[in-house]
Amino acid sequence: MICVLWSCSLWAQEVKFGITTGTHLFYRISLKDAFYFPENSFTGYQESSAGTGVINKNSMANSFFLGSTINGSYKRWTATLEPQYFYQRTTLRFTKPISVNRVFGKKAFRLPVYISYKLWKKENSTYLFGGLIFHKETNYDFQSPGTEVYFNGVEFGQNSIDYGDNHFYRALYTEKGYWSYTFGIGKITRRGVNYGVRFHRRLNLESRGIMADIFNVEFMINLNVVSTKDFTKKHFLYVD
């Protein structure tokens, strides 16, 4: 990381440091198989209707990320690093052959690395960007406790069976780090606030792949806090 920052400072006209945050505008996850049988469970999962697949889920605003930004600019080009903490929670409902909800939680370290290009020469220009995101995740996969009603300490209704945890390992997640590719569009305001929308999808390499197809559209905000120009500008003191 130090070597990257040093190289960036040598190349760039300006290096900026700031913070970033955002969420999913749209999250899509699908598992097109008609049946799925976990390795660690006696029960399986079946698509609710023909052709829909076992998982067919769209979500919005089901995640949050917060981190820092380091970017170096040269003319219209900018190289950016965004080390960040990421959290996501998704609930999936299955109806066949059993009716059950499962909760998927994800905590991750992410490192987006991308190059952007301003469409115009002015400082607050619209820009396009593309690059890669590294992910290292901790995943939680468990049966939803539900919303049962209890009366005098006893559940009022039929008791549900706990079918176990981690049913979708290798189908939706693994413990291995992976990369996704990303591209998008952004806009810098006159006050220096950076808004962007980016699409990203996992690079599903054979050795680190999963069965499901997952992609995201994220909204992000970057706010620059300090710049190398803040320390290199010349100041003059005039005395009459």
JSON list of C-alpha atoms in Angstrom, two decimals:
[
{"chain": "A", "resi": 1, "resn": "MET", "atom": "CA", "xyz": [0.00, 0.00, 0.00]},
{"chain": "A", "resi": 2, "resn": "ILE", "atom": "CA", "xyz": [2.83, 2.41, 0.89]},
{"chain": "A", "resi": 3, "resn": "CYS", "atom": "CA", "xyz": [4.53, 1.70, -2.46]},
{"chain": "A", "resi": 4, "resn": "VAL", "atom": "CA", "xyz": [1.27, 2.40, -4.32]},
{"chain": "A", "resi": 5, "resn": "LEU", "atom": "CA", "xyz": [0.78, 5.69, -2.50]},
{"chain": "A", "resi": 6, "resn": "TRP", "atom": "CA", "xyz": [4.38, 6.71, -3.15]},
{"chain": "A", "resi": 7, "resn": "SER", "atom": "CA", "xyz": [4.07, 5.91, -6.86]},
{"chain": "A", "resi": 8, "resn": "CYS", "atom": "CA", "xyz": [0.75, 7.76, -6.99]},
{"chain": "A", "resi": 9, "resn": "SER", "atom": "CA", "xyz": [2.27, 10.88, -5.36]},
{"chain": "A", "resi": 10, "resn": "LEU", "atom": "CA", "xyz": [5.12, 10.91, -7.87]},
{"chain": "A", "resi": 11, "resn": "TRP", "atom": "CA", "xyz": [2.78, 10.58, -10.85]},
{"chain": "A", "resi": 12, "resn": "ALA", "atom": "CA", "xyz": [-0.05, 12.82, -9.73]},
{"chain": "A", "resi": 13, "resn": "GLN", "atom": "CA", "xyz": [-0.48, 16.56, -9.94]},
{"chain": "A", "resi": 14, "resn": "GLU", "atom": "CA", "xyz": [-2.61, 16.30, -6.80]},
{"chain": "A", "resi": 15, "resn": "VAL", "atom": "CA", "xyz": [-3.26, 13.58, -4.18]},
{"chain": "A", "resi": 16, "resn": "LYS", "atom": "CA", "xyz": [-6.47, 13.76, -2.14]},
{"chain": "A", "resi": 17, "resn": "PHE", "atom": "CA", "xyz": [-7.57, 11.89, 0.98]},
{"chain": "A", "resi": 18, "resn": "GLY", "atom": "CA", "xyz": [-11.19, 11.57, 2.06]},
{"chain": "A", "resi": 19, "resn": "ILE", "atom": "CA", "xyz": [-14.06, 9.36, 3.17]},
{"chain": "A", "resi": 20, "resn": "THR", "atom": "CA", "xyz": [-16.63, 7.33, 1.25]},
{"chain": "A", "resi": 21, "resn": "THR", "atom": "CA", "xyz": [-20.01, 5.80, 2.03]},
{"chain": "A", "resi": 22, "resn": "GLY", "atom": "CA", "xyz": [-22.95, 4.32, 0.15]},
{"chain": "A", "resi": 23, "resn": "THR", "atom": "CA", "xyz": [-25.45, 1.50, -0.32]},
{"chain": "A", "resi": 24, "resn": "HIS", "atom": "CA", "xyz": [-26.97, -0.79, -2.93]},
{"chain": "A", "resi": 25, "resn": "LEU", "atom": "CA", "xyz": [-29.44, 0.89, -5.26]},
{"chain": "A", "resi": 26, "resn": "PHE", "atom": "CA", "xyz": [-30.23, -2.56, -6.67]},
{"chain": "A", "resi": 27, "resn": "TYR", "atom": "CA", "xyz": [-29.07, -6.05, -5.68]},
{"chain": "A", "resi": 28, "resn": "ARG", "atom": "CA", "xyz": [-29.83, -9.14, -7.76]},
{"chain": "A", "resi": 29, "resn": "ILE", "atom": "CA", "xyz": [-29.21, -12.76, -6.76]},
{"chain": "A", "resi": 30, "resn": "SER", "atom": "CA", "xyz": [-30.39, -15.84, -8.65]},
{"chain": "A", "resi": 31, "resn": "LEU", "atom": "CA", "xyz": [-29.76, -19.58, -8.52]},
{"chain": "A", "resi": 32, "resn": "LYS", "atom": "CA", "xyz": [-31.27, -21.03, -11.67]},
{"chain": "A", "resi": 33, "resn": "ASP", "atom": "CA", "xyz": [-31.22, -24.71, -10.61]},
{"chain": "A", "resi": 34, "resn": "ALA", "atom": "CA", "xyz": [-34.67, -26.21, -10.04]},
{"chain": "A", "resi": 35, "resn": "PHE", "atom": "CA", "xyz": [-33.41, -28.08, -6.95]},
{"chain": "A", "resi": 36, "resn": "TYR", "atom": "CA", "xyz": [-30.66, -27.42, -4.43]},
{"chain": "A", "resi": 37, "resn": "PHE", "atom": "CA", "xyz": [-29.52, -29.90, -1.77]},
{"chain": "A", "resi": 38, "resn": "PRO", "atom": "CA", "xyz": [-27.12, -28.65, 0.96]},
{"chain": "A", "resi": 39, "resn": "GLU", "atom": "CA", "xyz": [-24.23, -30.90, 1.88]},
{"chain": "A", "resi": 40, "resn": "ASN", "atom": "CA", "xyz": [-24.89, -30.49, 5.62]},
{"chain": "A", "resi": 41, "resn": "SER", "atom": "CA", "xyz": [-28.69, -30.87, 5.80]},
{"chain": "A", "resi": 42, "resn": "PHE", "atom": "CA", "xyz": [-31.33, -33.55, 5.38]},
{"chain": "A", "resi": 43, "resn": "THR", "atom": "CA", "xyz": [-33.69, -31.08, 3.67]},
{"chain": "A", "resi": 44, "resn": "GLY", "atom": "CA", "xyz": [-33.44, -29.48, 0.24]},
{"chain": "A", "resi": 45, "resn": "TYR", "atom": "CA", "xyz": [-34.85, -26.49, -1.62]},
{"chain": "A", "resi": 46, "resn": "GLN", "atom": "CA", "xyz": [-37.04, -26.39, -4.72]},
{"chain": "A", "resi": 47, "resn": "GLU", "atom": "CA", "xyz": [-38.07, -23.56, -7.03]},
{"chain": "A", "resi": 48, "resn": "SER", "atom": "CA", "xyz": [-41.52, -22.15, -6.20]},
{"chain": "A", "resi": 49, "resn": "SER", "atom": "CA", "xyz": [-42.70, -22.37, -9.82]},
{"chain": "A", "resi": 50, "resn": "ALA", "atom": "CA", "xyz": [-41.26, -23.86, -12.99]},
{"chain": "A", "resi": 51, "resn": "GLY", "atom": "CA", "xyz": [-38.47, -21.83, -14.54]},
{"chain": "A", "resi": 52, "resn": "THR", "atom": "CA", "xyz": [-37.95, -19.35, -11.69]},
{"chain": "A", "resi": 53, "resn": "GLY", "atom": "CA", "xyz": [-35.01, -21.14, -10.11]},
{"chain": "A", "resi": 54, "resn": "VAL", "atom": "CA", "xyz": [-34.44, -21.90, -6.43]},
{"chain": "A", "resi": 55, "resn": "ILE", "atom": "CA", "xyz": [-33.44, -18.27, -5.74]},
{"chain": "A", "resi": 56, "resn": "ASN", "atom": "CA", "xyz": [-34.81, -15.28, -7.63]},
{"chain": "A", "resi": 57, "resn": "LYS", "atom": "CA", "xyz": [-34.39, -12.19, -5.45]},
{"chain": "A", "resi": 58, "resn": "ASN", "atom": "CA", "xyz": [-34.22, -8.43, -6.05]},
{"chain": "A", "resi": 59, "resn": "SER", "atom": "CA", "xyz": [-33.41, -6.03, -3.21]},
{"chain": "A", "resi": 60, "resn": "MET", "atom": "CA", "xyz": [-32.75, -2.34, -2.60]},
{"chain": "A", "resi": 61, "resn": "ALA", "atom": "CA", "xyz": [-30.77, -0.56, 0.15]},
{"chain": "A", "resi": 62, "resn": "ASN", "atom": "CA", "xyz": [-29.82, -3.85, 1.85]},
{"chain": "A", "resi": 63, "resn": "SER", "atom": "CA", "xyz": [-26.19, -2.86, 2.48]},
{"chain": "A", "resi": 64, "resn": "PHE", "atom": "CA", "xyz": [-23.92, -0.18, 3.88]},
{"chain": "A", "resi": 65, "resn": "PHE", "atom": "CA", "xyz": [-20.26, 0.64, 3.42]},
{"chain": "A", "resi": 66, "resn": "LEU", "atom": "CA", "xyz": [-17.91, 3.17, 4.97]},
{"chain": "A", "resi": 67, "resn": "GLY", "atom": "CA", "xyz": [-14.26, 3.75, 4.29]},
{"chain": "A", "resi": 68, "resn": "SER", "atom": "CA", "xyz": [-11.51, 6.06, 3.14]},
{"chain": "A", "resi": 69, "resn": "THR", "atom": "CA", "xyz": [-10.44, 7.29, -0.29]},
{"chain": "A", "resi": 70, "resn": "ILE", "atom": "CA", "xyz": [-7.00, 7.95, -1.70]},
{"chain": "A", "resi": 71, "resn": "ASN", "atom": "CA", "xyz": [-6.80, 9.33, -5.22]},
{"chain": "A", "resi": 72, "resn": "GLY", "atom": "CA", "xyz": [-4.17, 10.86, -7.42]},
{"chain": "A", "resi": 73, "resn": "SER", "atom": "CA", "xyz": [-5.10, 13.09, -10.37]},
{"chain": "A", "resi": 74, "resn": "TYR", "atom": "CA", "xyz": [-3.22, 13.98, -13.53]},
{"chain": "A", "resi": 75, "resn": "LYS", "atom": "CA", "xyz": [-5.03, 16.24, -15.98]},
{"chain": "A", "resi": 76, "resn": "ARG", "atom": "CA", "xyz": [-8.39, 14.47, -16.64]},
{"chain": "A", "resi": 77, "resn": "TRP", "atom": "CA", "xyz": [-7.28, 11.12, -15.21]},
{"chain": "A", "resi": 78, "resn": "THR", "atom": "CA", "xyz": [-7.66, 9.98, -11.60]},
{"chain": "A", "resi": 79, "resn": "ALA", "atom": "CA", "xyz": [-6.54, 6.73, -9.93]},
{"chain": "A", "resi": 80, "resn": "THR", "atom": "CA", "xyz": [-8.48, 5.80, -6.77]},
{"chain": "A", "resi": 81, "resn": "LEU", "atom": "CA", "xyz": [-8.15, 3.36, -3.84]},
{"chain": "A", "resi": 82, "resn": "GLU", "atom": "CA", "xyz": [-11.10, 2.92, -1.44]},
{"chain": "A", "resi": 83, "resn": "PRO", "atom": "CA", "xyz": [-10.34, 0.61, 1.53]},
{"chain": "A", "resi": 84, "resn": "GLN", "atom": "CA", "xyz": [-13.70, 0.14, 3.24]},
{"chain": "A", "resi": 85, "resn": "TYR", "atom": "CA", "xyz": [-15.88, -1.84, 5.66]},
{"chain": "A", "resi": 86, "resn": "PHE", "atom": "CA", "xyz": [-18.99, -3.41, 4.08]},
{"chain": "A", "resi": 87, "resn": "TYR", "atom": "CA", "xyz": [-22.12, -4.88, 5.68]},
{"chain": "A", "resi": 88, "resn": "GLN", "atom": "CA", "xyz": [-25.10, -6.54, 4.01]},
{"chain": "A", "resi": 89, "resn": "ARG", "atom": "CA", "xyz": [-28.21, -8.43, 5.15]},
{"chain": "A", "resi": 90, "resn": "THR", "atom": "CA", "xyz": [-30.61, -10.31, 2.86]},
{"chain": "A", "resi": 91, "resn": "THR", "atom": "CA", "xyz": [-33.61, -12.51, 3.68]},
{"chain": "A", "resi": 92, "resn": "LEU", "atom": "CA", "xyz": [-34.72, -15.24, 1.25]},
{"chain": "A", "resi": 93, "resn": "ARG", "atom": "CA", "xyz": [-38.07, -17.05, 1.46]},
{"chain": "A", "resi": 94, "resn": "PHE", "atom": "CA", "xyz": [-38.50, -20.64, 0.29]},
{"chain": "A", "resi": 95, "resn": "THR", "atom": "CA", "xyz": [-41.89, -22.34, -0.07]},
{"chain": "A", "resi": 96, "resn": "LYS", "atom": "CA", "xyz": [-41.06, -25.82, -1.44]},
{"chain": "A", "resi": 97, "resn": "PRO", "atom": "CA", "xyz": [-40.76, -28.51, -0.21]},
{"chain": "A", "resi": 98, "resn": "ILE", "atom": "CA", "xyz": [-40.81, -26.61, 3.10]},
{"chain": "A", "resi": 99, "resn": "SER", "atom": "CA", "xyz": [-41.78, -23.06, 3.97]},
{"chain": "A", "resi": 100, "resn": "VAL", "atom": "CA", "xyz": [-38.81, -21.34, 5.59]},
{"chain": "A", "resi": 101, "resn": "ASN", "atom": "CA", "xyz": [-36.98, -18.03, 5.59]},
{"chain": "A", "resi": 102, "resn": "ARG", "atom": "CA", "xyz": [-33.20, -17.84, 5.62]},
{"chain": "A", "resi": 103, "resn": "VAL", "atom": "CA", "xyz": [-31.08, -14.84, 6.56]},
{"chain": "A", "resi": 104, "resn": "PHE", "atom": "CA", "xyz": [-27.76, -14.06, 4.88]},
{"chain": "A", "resi": 105, "resn": "GLY", "atom": "CA", "xyz": [-25.44, -11.59, 6.55]},
{"chain": "A", "resi": 106, "resn": "LYS", "atom": "CA", "xyz": [-22.12, -10.42, 5.18]},
{"chain": "A", "resi": 107, "resn": "LYS", "atom": "CA", "xyz": [-19.30, -8.42, 6.75]},
{"chain": "A", "resi": 108, "resn": "ALA", "atom": "CA", "xyz": [-16.40, -7.68, 4.46]},
{"chain": "A", "resi": 109, "resn": "PHE", "atom": "CA", "xyz": [-13.24, -5.76, 3.79]},
{"chain": "A", "resi": 110, "resn": "ARG", "atom": "CA", "xyz": [-13.42, -4.33, 0.27]},
{"chain": "A", "resi": 111, "resn": "LEU", "atom": "CA", "xyz": [-10.81, -2.53, -1.79]},
{"chain": "A", "resi": 112, "resn": "PRO", "atom": "CA", "xyz": [-12.13, -0.85, -4.95]},
{"chain": "A", "resi": 113, "resn": "VAL", "atom": "CA", "xyz": [-9.31, 0.15, -7.31]},
{"chain": "A", "resi": 114, "resn": "TYR", "atom": "CA", "xyz": [-10.35, 2.11, -10.39]},
{"chain": "A", "resi": 115, "resn": "ILE", "atom": "CA", "xyz": [-9.39, 4.71, -12.97]},
{"chain": "A", "resi": 116, "resn": "SER", "atom": "CA", "xyz": [-11.69, 7.62, -13.87]},
{"chain": "A", "resi": 117, "resn": "TYR", "atom": "CA", "xyz": [-11.70, 10.07, -16.76]},
{"chain": "A", "resi": 118, "resn": "LYS", "atom": "CA", "xyz": [-13.34, 13.50, -16.71]},
{"chain": "A", "resi": 119, "resn": "LEU", "atom": "CA", "xyz": [-15.48, 14.22, -19.76]},
{"chain": "A", "resi": 120, "resn": "TRP", "atom": "CA", "xyz": [-14.65, 17.93, -19.56]},
{"chain": "A", "resi": 121, "resn": "LYS", "atom": "CA", "xyz": [-11.61, 19.89, -18.37]},
{"chain": "A", "resi": 122, "resn": "LYS", "atom": "CA", "xyz": [-13.41, 21.75, -15.60]},
{"chain": "A", "resi": 123, "resn": "GLU", "atom": "CA", "xyz": [-12.85, 20.62, -12.00]},
{"chain": "A", "resi": 124, "resn": "ASN", "atom": "CA", "xyz": [-16.49, 19.74, -11.25]},
{"chain": "A", "resi": 125, "resn": "SER", "atom": "CA", "xyz": [-16.92, 17.53, -14.31]},
{"chain": "A", "resi": 126, "resn": "THR", "atom": "CA", "xyz": [-18.94, 14.40, -14.96]},
{"chain": "A", "resi": 127, "resn": "TYR", "atom": "CA", "xyz": [-16.60, 11.40, -15.25]},
{"chain": "A", "resi": 128, "resn": "LEU", "atom": "CA", "xyz": [-16.60, 7.74, -16.27]},
{"chain": "A", "resi": 129, "resn": "PHE", "atom": "CA", "xyz": [-14.66, 5.07, -14.39]},
{"chain": "A", "resi": 130, "resn": "GLY", "atom": "CA", "xyz": [-13.81, 1.38, -14.37]},
{"chain": "A", "resi": 131, "resn": "GLY", "atom": "CA", "xyz": [-11.70, -1.04, -12.37]},
{"chain": "A", "resi": 132, "resn": "LEU", "atom": "CA", "xyz": [-11.71, -3.93, -9.90]},
{"chain": "A", "resi": 133, "resn": "ILE", "atom": "CA", "xyz": [-12.92, -4.56, -6.34]},
{"chain": "A", "resi": 134, "resn": "PHE", "atom": "CA", "xyz": [-11.24, -7.03, -3.97]},
{"chain": "A", "resi": 135, "resn": "HIS", "atom": "CA", "xyz": [-13.54, -8.72, -1.41]},
{"chain": "A", "resi": 136, "resn": "LYS", "atom": "CA", "xyz": [-12.68, -10.65, 1.74]},
{"chain": "A", "resi": 137, "resn": "GLU", "atom": "CA", "xyz": [-15.88, -11.67, 3.50]},
{"chain": "A", "resi": 138, "resn": "THR", "atom": "CA", "xyz": [-17.30, -13.26, 6.62]},
{"chain": "A", "resi": 139, "resn": "ASN", "atom": "CA", "xyz": [-20.72, -14.76, 5.80]},
{"chain": "A", "resi": 140, "resn": "TYR", "atom": "CA", "xyz": [-23.63, -15.71, 8.05]},
{"chain": "A", "resi": 141, "resn": "ASP", "atom": "CA", "xyz": [-26.26, -18.13, 6.76]},
{"chain": "A", "resi": 142, "resn": "PHE", "atom": "CA", "xyz": [-28.96, -19.19, 9.21]},
{"chain": "A", "resi": 143, "resn": "GLN", "atom": "CA", "xyz": [-32.66, -19.87, 9.47]},
{"chain": "A", "resi": 144, "resn": "SER", "atom": "CA", "xyz": [-34.76, -16.83, 10.33]},
{"chain": "A", "resi": 145, "resn": "PRO", "atom": "CA", "xyz": [-36.14, -16.98, 13.88]},
{"chain": "A", "resi": 146, "resn": "GLY", "atom": "CA", "xyz": [-39.43, -15.73, 12.43]},
{"chain": "A", "resi": 147, "resn": "THR", "atom": "CA", "xyz": [-42.13, -13.62, 14.05]},
{"chain": "A", "resi": 148, "resn": "GLU", "atom": "CA", "xyz": [-43.87, -16.24, 16.20]},
{"chain": "A", "resi": 149, "resn": "VAL", "atom": "CA", "xyz": [-46.13, -15.06, 19.02]},
{"chain": "A", "resi": 150, "resn": "TYR", "atom": "CA", "xyz": [-45.53, -16.42, 22.54]},
{"chain": "A", "resi": 151, "resn": "PHE", "atom": "CA", "xyz": [-48.18, -16.75, 25.26]},
{"chain": "A", "resi": 152, "resn": "ASN", "atom": "CA", "xyz": [-47.08, -17.43, 28.88]},
{"chain": "A", "resi": 153, "resn": "GLY", "atom": "CA", "xyz": [-43.63, -18.38, 27.61]},
{"chain": "A", "resi": 154, "resn": "VAL", "atom": "CA", "xyz": [-44.97, -20.92, 25.10]},
{"chain": "A", "resi": 155, "resn": "GLU", "atom": "CA", "xyz": [-45.12, -20.38, 21.34]},
{"chain": "A", "resi": 156, "resn": "PHE", "atom": "CA", "xyz": [-48.70, -19.86, 20.23]},
{"chain": "A", "resi": 157, "resn": "GLY", "atom": "CA", "xyz": [-48.93, -22.08, 17.16]},
{"chain": "A", "resi": 158, "resn": "GLN", "atom": "CA", "xyz": [-46.97, -24.86, 15.53]},
{"chain": "A", "resi": 159, "resn": "ASN", "atom": "CA", "xyz": [-43.34, -25.20, 16.57]},
{"chain": "A", "resi": 160, "resn": "SER", "atom": "CA", "xyz": [-40.91, -24.75, 13.69]},
{"chain": "A", "resi": 161, "resn": "ILE", "atom": "CA", "xyz": [-37.91, -26.99, 13.07]},
{"chain": "A", "resi": 162, "resn": "ASP", "atom": "CA", "xyz": [-34.43, -25.51, 12.92]},
{"chain": "A", "resi": 163, "resn": "TYR", "atom": "CA", "xyz": [-32.89, -27.02, 9.79]},
{"chain": "A", "resi": 164, "resn": "GLY", "atom": "CA", "xyz": [-29.38, -25.75, 10.55]},
{"chain": "A", "resi": 165, "resn": "ASP", "atom": "CA", "xyz": [-26.84, -23.20, 9.38]},
{"chain": "A", "resi": 166, "resn": "ASN", "atom": "CA", "xyz": [-24.57, -22.63, 6.38]},
{"chain": "A", "resi": 167, "resn": "HIS", "atom": "CA", "xyz": [-26.79, -24.42, 3.86]},
{"chain": "A", "resi": 168, "resn": "PHE", "atom": "CA", "xyz": [-25.68, -22.31, 0.90]},
{"chain": "A", "resi": 169, "resn": "TYR", "atom": "CA", "xyz": [-21.91, -22.58, 1.22]},
{"chain": "A", "resi": 170, "resn": "ARG", "atom": "CA", "xyz": [-20.37, -22.76, -2.28]},
{"chain": "A", "resi": 171, "resn": "ALA", "atom": "CA", "xyz": [-23.78, -21.81, -3.73]},
{"chain": "A", "resi": 172, "resn": "LEU", "atom": "CA", "xyz": [-23.88, -18.17, -2.56]},
{"chain": "A", "resi": 173, "resn": "TYR", "atom": "CA", "xyz": [-20.54, -17.68, -0.82]},
{"chain": "A", "resi": 174, "resn": "THR", "atom": "CA", "xyz": [-17.20, -19.18, 0.21]},
{"chain": "A", "resi": 175, "resn": "GLU", "atom": "CA", "xyz": [-14.53, -18.07, 2.63]},
{"chain": "A", "resi": 176, "resn": "LYS", "atom": "CA", "xyz": [-12.07, -17.25, -0.17]},
{"chain": "A", "resi": 177, "resn": "GLY", "atom": "CA", "xyz": [-11.21, -13.73, -1.24]},
{"chain": "A", "resi": 178, "resn": "TYR", "atom": "CA", "xyz": [-12.28, -12.76, -4.74]},
{"chain": "A", "resi": 179, "resn": "TRP", "atom": "CA", "xyz": [-12.39, -9.90, -7.25]},
{"chain": "A", "resi": 180, "resn": "SER", "atom": "CA", "xyz": [-15.28, -8.26, -9.06]},
{"chain": "A", "resi": 181, "resn": "TYR", "atom": "CA", "xyz": [-15.14, -5.85, -11.98]},
{"chain": "A", "resi": 182, "resn": "THR", "atom": "CA", "xyz": [-16.82, -2.47, -11.78]},
{"chain": "A", "resi": 183, "resn": "PHE", "atom": "CA", "xyz": [-17.70, 0.49, -13.98]},
{"chain": "A", "resi": 184, "resn": "GLY", "atom": "CA", "xyz": [-19.91, 3.54, -13.63]},
{"chain": "A", "resi": 185, "resn": "ILE", "atom": "CA", "xyz": [-20.48, 7.26, -13.88]},
{"chain": "A", "resi": 186, "resn": "GLY", "atom": "CA", "xyz": [-20.00, 10.07, -11.38]},
{"chain": "A", "resi": 187, "resn": "LYS", "atom": "CA", "xyz": [-20.24, 13.82, -10.88]},
{"chain": "A", "resi": 188, "resn": "ILE", "atom": "CA", "xyz": [-18.17, 16.22, -8.81]},
{"chain": "A", "resi": 189, "resn": "THR", "atom": "CA", "xyz": [-20.10, 19.18, -7.39]},
{"chain": "A", "resi": 190, "resn": "ARG", "atom": "CA", "xyz": [-18.73, 22.71, -7.05]},
{"chain": "A", "resi": 191, "resn": "ARG", "atom": "CA", "xyz": [-18.22, 22.05, -3.34]},
{"chain": "A", "resi": 192, "resn": "GLY", "atom": "CA", "xyz": [-16.07, 19.02, -4.11]},
{"chain": "A", "resi": 193, "resn": "VAL", "atom": "CA", "xyz": [-18.59, 16.32, -3.15]},
{"chain": "A", "resi": 194, "resn": "ASN", "atom": "CA", "xyz": [-18.26, 13.31, -5.41]},
{"chain": "A", "resi": 195, "resn": "TYR", "atom": "CA", "xyz": [-21.42, 11.31, -6.28]},
{"chain": "A", "resi": 196, "resn": "GLY", "atom": "CA", "xyz": [-21.33, 8.12, -8.31]},
{"chain": "A", "resi": 197, "resn": "VAL", "atom": "CA", "xyz": [-23.29, 5.07, -9.43]},
{"chain": "A", "resi": 198, "resn": "ARG", "atom": "CA", "xyz": [-21.38, 1.87, -10.17]},
{"chain": "A", "resi": 199, "resn": "PHE", "atom": "CA", "xyz": [-22.23, -1.60, -11.39]},
{"chain": "A", "resi": 200, "resn": "HIS", "atom": "CA", "xyz": [-20.17, -4.56, -10.26]},
{"chain": "A", "resi": 201, "resn": "ARG", "atom": "CA", "xyz": [-20.26, -8.32, -10.78]},
{"chain": "A", "resi": 202, "resn": "ARG", "atom": "CA", "xyz": [-18.08, -11.07, -9.38]},
{"chain": "A", "resi": 203, "resn": "LEU", "atom": "CA", "xyz": [-15.28, -12.51, -11.48]},
{"chain": "A", "resi": 204, "resn": "ASN", "atom": "CA", "xyz": [-16.41, -16.10, -11.05]},
{"chain": "A", "resi": 205, "resn": "LEU", "atom": "CA", "xyz": [-13.11, -17.94, -11.48]},
{"chain": "A", "resi": 206, "resn": "GLU", "atom": "CA", "xyz": [-13.36, -21.72, -11.34]},
{"chain": "A", "resi": 207, "resn": "SER", "atom": "CA", "xyz": [-11.18, -22.09, -8.23]},
{"chain": "A", "resi": 208, "resn": "ARG", "atom": "CA", "xyz": [-13.10, -19.45, -6.27]},
{"chain": "A", "resi": 209, "resn": "GLY", "atom": "CA", "xyz": [-16.51, -19.55, -7.89]},
{"chain": "A", "resi": 210, "resn": "ILE", "atom": "CA", "xyz": [-20.04, -19.93, -6.60]},
{"chain": "A", "resi": 211, "resn": "MET", "atom": "CA", "xyz": [-23.15, -21.35, -8.22]},
{"chain": "A", "resi": 212, "resn": "ALA", "atom": "CA", "xyz": [-25.34, -18.24, -7.95]},
{"chain": "A", "resi": 213, "resn": "ASP", "atom": "CA", "xyz": [-25.35, -15.24, -10.27]},
{"chain": "A", "resi": 214, "resn": "ILE", "atom": "CA", "xyz": [-25.04, -12.01, -8.27]},
{"chain": "A", "resi": 215, "resn": "PHE", "atom": "CA", "xyz": [-24.66, -8.39, -9.36]},
{"chain": "A", "resi": 216, "resn": "ASN", "atom": "CA", "xyz": [-25.09, -4.99, -7.74]},
{"chain": "A", "resi": 217, "resn": "VAL", "atom": "CA", "xyz": [-25.70, -1.37, -8.60]},
{"chain": "A", "resi": 218, "resn": "GLU", "atom": "CA", "xyz": [-24.30, 0.88, -5.87]},
{"chain": "A", "resi": 219, "resn": "PHE", "atom": "CA", "xyz": [-24.68, 4.52, -4.99]},
{"chain": "A", "resi": 220, "resn": "MET", "atom": "CA", "xyz": [-21.60, 6.10, -3.44]},
{"chain": "A", "resi": 221, "resn": "ILE", "atom": "CA", "xyz": [-20.58, 9.47, -2.03]},
{"chain": "A", "resi": 222, "resn": "ASN", "atom": "CA", "xyz": [-16.93, 10.50, -1.70]},
{"chain": "A", "resi": 223, "resn": "LEU", "atom": "CA", "xyz": [-15.94, 13.57, 0.28]},
{"chain": "A", "resi": 224, "resn": "ASN", "atom": "CA", "xyz": [-12.37, 14.82, 0.01]},
{"chain": "A", "resi": 225, "resn": "VAL", "atom": "CA", "xyz": [-10.98, 15.99, 3.36]},
{"chain": "A", "resi": 226, "resn": "VAL", "atom": "CA", "xyz": [-7.42, 17.04, 2.61]},
{"chain": "A", "resi": 227, "resn": "SER", "atom": "CA", "xyz": [-5.27, 17.52, -0.48]},
{"chain": "A", "resi": 228, "resn": "THR", "atom": "CA", "xyz": [-1.54, 17.85, -1.13]},
{"chain": "A", "resi": 229, "resn": "LYS", "atom": "CA", "xyz": [-2.33, 21.25, -2.64]},
{"chain": "A", "resi": 230, "resn": "ASP", "atom": "CA", "xyz": [-3.38, 22.39, 0.83]},
{"chain": "A", "resi": 231, "resn": "PHE", "atom": "CA", "xyz": [0.30, 22.15, 1.84]},
{"chain": "A", "resi": 232, "resn": "THR", "atom": "CA", "xyz": [1.97, 23.25, -1.39]},
{"chain": "A", "resi": 233, "resn": "LYS", "atom": "CA", "xyz": [0.15, 26.49, -2.16]},
{"chain": "A", "resi": 234, "resn": "LYS", "atom": "CA", "xyz": [2.32, 29.57, -1.82]},
{"chain": "A", "resi": 235, "resn": "HIS", "atom": "CA", "xyz": [1.23, 32.17, 0.70]},
{"chain": "A", "resi": 236, "resn": "PHE", "atom": "CA", "xyz": [2.40, 35.80, 0.68]},
{"chain": "A", "resi": 237, "resn": "LEU", "atom": "CA", "xyz": [2.33, 38.27, 3.53]},
{"chain": "A", "resi": 238, "resn": "TYR", "atom": "CA", "xyz": [2.25, 41.93, 2.57]},
{"chain": "A", "resi": 239, "resn": "VAL", "atom": "CA", "xyz": [3.22, 44.61, 5.05]},
{"chain": "A", "resi": 240, "resn": "ASP", "atom": "CA", "xyz": [2.80, 48.32, 4.39]}
]
